[in-house]
Tab-separated table of C-alpha atoms in Angstrom:
chain	number	residue	atom	x	y	z
A	29	ILE	CA	61.406	102.284	164.143
A	30	LEU	CA	62.380	104.884	166.728
A	31	PRO	CA	60.272	105.540	169.821
A	32	ILE	CA	58.427	108.863	169.934
A	33	ASP	CA	58.488	111.372	172.772
A	34	GLU	CA	54.925	112.743	172.900
A	35	GLY	CA	55.811	115.285	175.623
A	36	LYS	CA	56.071	119.033	175.250
A	37	PRO	CA	58.047	120.316	172.250
A	38	LYS	CA	61.682	121.099	172.994
A	39	ASN	CA	63.596	124.186	171.910
A	40	ILE	CA	65.587	123.472	168.751
A	41	ASN	CA	68.769	124.630	170.507
A	42	SER	CA	68.408	122.178	173.376
A	43	VAL	CA	67.798	118.853	171.620
A	44	GLU	CA	70.527	116.288	171.167
A	45	PHE	CA	69.898	115.975	167.398
A	46	VAL	CA	68.234	118.944	165.670
A	47	PRO	CA	65.647	118.533	162.899
A	48	VAL	CA	67.243	118.429	159.455
A	49	TYR	CA	65.951	120.462	156.518
A	50	PRO	CA	66.101	118.727	153.106
A	51	GLY	CA	69.535	119.314	151.591
A	52	CYS	CA	71.277	119.681	154.968
A	53	GLU	CA	71.625	115.949	155.722
A	54	SER	CA	75.356	115.709	155.007
A	55	LEU	CA	76.341	118.242	157.666
A	56	ASP	CA	77.835	116.994	160.922
A	57	THR	CA	77.060	119.359	163.795
A	58	ASN	CA	73.798	120.783	165.109
A	59	LYS	CA	75.209	124.275	164.597
A	60	GLU	CA	75.904	123.562	160.905
A	61	LYS	CA	72.468	121.990	160.432
A	62	ILE	CA	70.709	124.967	162.043
A	63	ALA	CA	72.678	127.411	159.857
A	64	CYS	CA	71.786	125.371	156.775
A	65	MET	CA	68.121	125.218	157.836
A	66	SER	CA	68.122	128.979	158.347
A	67	SER	CA	69.513	129.591	154.881
A	68	LYS	CA	67.186	127.092	153.159
A	69	ILE	CA	64.082	128.429	154.943
A	70	GLY	CA	65.096	131.952	153.942
A	71	GLU	CA	65.352	130.907	150.292
A	72	PHE	CA	62.007	129.092	150.489
A	73	ILE	CA	60.199	132.054	152.017
A	74	GLN	CA	61.805	134.543	149.644
A	75	ASN	CA	60.575	132.463	146.690
A	76	LYS	CA	57.052	131.858	148.032
A	77	PHE	CA	56.186	135.183	149.719
A	78	ARG	CA	53.598	137.143	147.688
A	79	THR	CA	55.275	140.536	147.701
A	80	ASP	CA	52.537	142.285	145.728
A	81	LYS	CA	50.415	142.445	148.891
A	82	PHE	CA	52.729	144.956	150.584
A	83	ASN	CA	52.945	147.925	148.244
A	84	ASP	CA	51.370	150.114	150.931
A	85	LEU	CA	54.116	149.669	153.550
A	86	ASP	CA	56.226	152.704	154.407
A	87	PRO	CA	59.726	152.175	152.975
A	88	ASP	CA	61.249	154.371	155.702
A	89	GLU	CA	59.849	152.336	158.577
A	90	ILE	CA	61.732	149.487	160.250
A	91	TYR	CA	59.532	146.395	160.618
A	92	LYS	CA	60.097	143.652	163.165
A	93	VAL	CA	58.618	140.171	162.789
A	94	TYR	CA	58.486	137.214	165.160
A	95	VAL	CA	57.933	133.622	164.113
A	96	LYS	CA	57.335	130.460	166.095
A	97	PHE	CA	56.552	127.045	164.687
A	98	THR	CA	56.867	123.430	165.718
A	99	ILE	CA	58.489	120.619	163.763
A	100	ASP	CA	56.539	117.555	164.872
A	101	THR	CA	57.739	113.952	165.279
A	102	SER	CA	56.980	113.225	161.626
A	103	GLY	CA	58.969	116.283	160.467
A	104	ALA	CA	55.877	118.309	159.497
A	105	ILE	CA	55.361	121.988	160.372
A	106	LYS	CA	52.550	122.855	162.786
A	107	ASP	CA	51.389	125.566	165.217
A	108	VAL	CA	52.755	128.490	163.169
A	109	ILE	CA	52.641	131.921	164.767
A	110	PHE	CA	53.863	134.882	162.708
A	111	ARG	CA	53.669	138.327	164.320
A	112	ALA	CA	54.170	141.610	162.508
A	113	ALA	CA	52.788	145.140	162.677
A	114	ASN	CA	50.820	144.464	159.494
A	115	SER	CA	48.065	141.798	159.572
A	116	LYS	CA	48.430	141.073	155.837
A	117	MET	CA	52.092	140.285	156.455
A	118	GLU	CA	51.134	137.980	159.342
A	119	ASP	CA	48.657	136.082	157.171
A	120	GLU	CA	51.145	135.728	154.325
A	121	GLY	CA	53.917	134.661	156.707
A	122	ILE	CA	51.729	131.916	158.170
A	123	ARG	CA	50.665	130.765	154.697
A	124	VAL	CA	54.271	130.402	153.565
A	125	VAL	CA	55.765	128.883	156.737
A	126	GLU	CA	53.003	126.249	156.827
A	127	ARG	CA	54.190	125.109	153.390
A	128	LEU	CA	57.780	124.393	154.409
A	129	PRO	CA	58.857	120.909	153.316
A	130	LYS	CA	58.832	117.937	155.654
A	131	MET	CA	62.077	117.556	157.593
A	132	VAL	CA	63.864	114.793	159.437
A	133	PRO	CA	62.481	115.249	162.972
A	134	GLY	CA	64.638	116.128	165.941
A	135	LYS	CA	65.715	113.465	168.431
A	136	GLN	CA	66.472	113.374	172.103
A	137	GLY	CA	68.468	110.223	172.686
A	138	ARG	CA	66.783	107.525	170.578
A	139	CYS	CA	63.335	109.202	170.685
A	140	LYS	CA	61.934	111.440	167.978
A	141	CYS	CA	60.719	114.676	169.554
A	142	GLN	CA	58.852	117.821	168.599
A	143	CYS	CA	61.005	120.939	168.315
A	144	ASN	CA	59.977	124.571	168.610
A	145	VAL	CA	61.701	127.073	166.366
A	146	TYR	CA	61.659	130.722	167.425
A	147	ALA	CA	62.942	133.458	165.146
A	148	THR	CA	62.967	137.208	164.854
A	149	ASP	CA	64.166	139.742	162.323
A	150	CYS	CA	64.060	143.448	161.561
A	151	PHE	CA	63.845	144.760	158.043
A	152	GLN	CA	63.393	147.959	156.122
A	153	SER	CA	62.434	148.663	152.548
A	154	GLU	CA	65.231	149.968	150.421
A	155	LEU	CA	62.783	150.900	147.684
A	156	GLU	CA	61.152	154.261	147.122
A	157	LYS	CA	57.469	154.706	147.936
A	158	ASN	CA	54.932	153.666	145.290
A	159	LYS	CA	57.349	151.318	143.529
A	160	ASN	CA	56.408	147.708	143.003
A	161	LEU	CA	58.129	145.424	145.505
A	162	GLU	CA	60.561	142.953	144.018
A	163	SER	CA	61.472	141.408	147.344
A	164	VAL	CA	60.010	141.420	150.806
A	165	TYR	CA	62.020	144.479	151.835
A	166	GLU	CA	65.224	142.493	152.089
A	167	LEU	CA	63.487	140.481	154.826
A	168	PHE	CA	65.296	137.263	154.061
A	169	LYS	CA	68.467	138.491	152.349
A	170	ASP	CA	70.810	136.973	154.940
A	171	GLY	CA	69.052	133.636	155.270
A	172	PHE	CA	66.153	133.169	157.642
A	173	PHE	CA	65.877	134.988	160.919
A	174	ASP	CA	68.111	134.832	163.927
A	175	LEU	CA	67.023	131.480	165.357
A	176	LEU	CA	66.584	131.927	169.093
């Protein structure tokens, strides 16, 4: 059993061993594991996001979203913040991110630690107005967001 660091969460890019998303365990470096996590989270969100709630968004507008969440010492997701210009999108983003699967927690030395994940992305609808959305405006087409 590893000791647990109950201090403040650390930035995912500054821990010795990053949290590991299910399916990314075989990768060697933190950089590879973060890229894998980004891709897997993007797939998860793309599959779970309820796109029918956003038929009223302007397809010509560029939307920017910000996400912050913590992976705790058990690997669970907590403290999700999802910011967007549209409150329905914020609510849906929080709903989906809170349902991410449990991960292997990050470690600093031999201690499990909480890790903050910060992300941002811009997106724009490529669909004409009044058409039913088949995706979240290409929001997650290139994996998750740029992890900061």
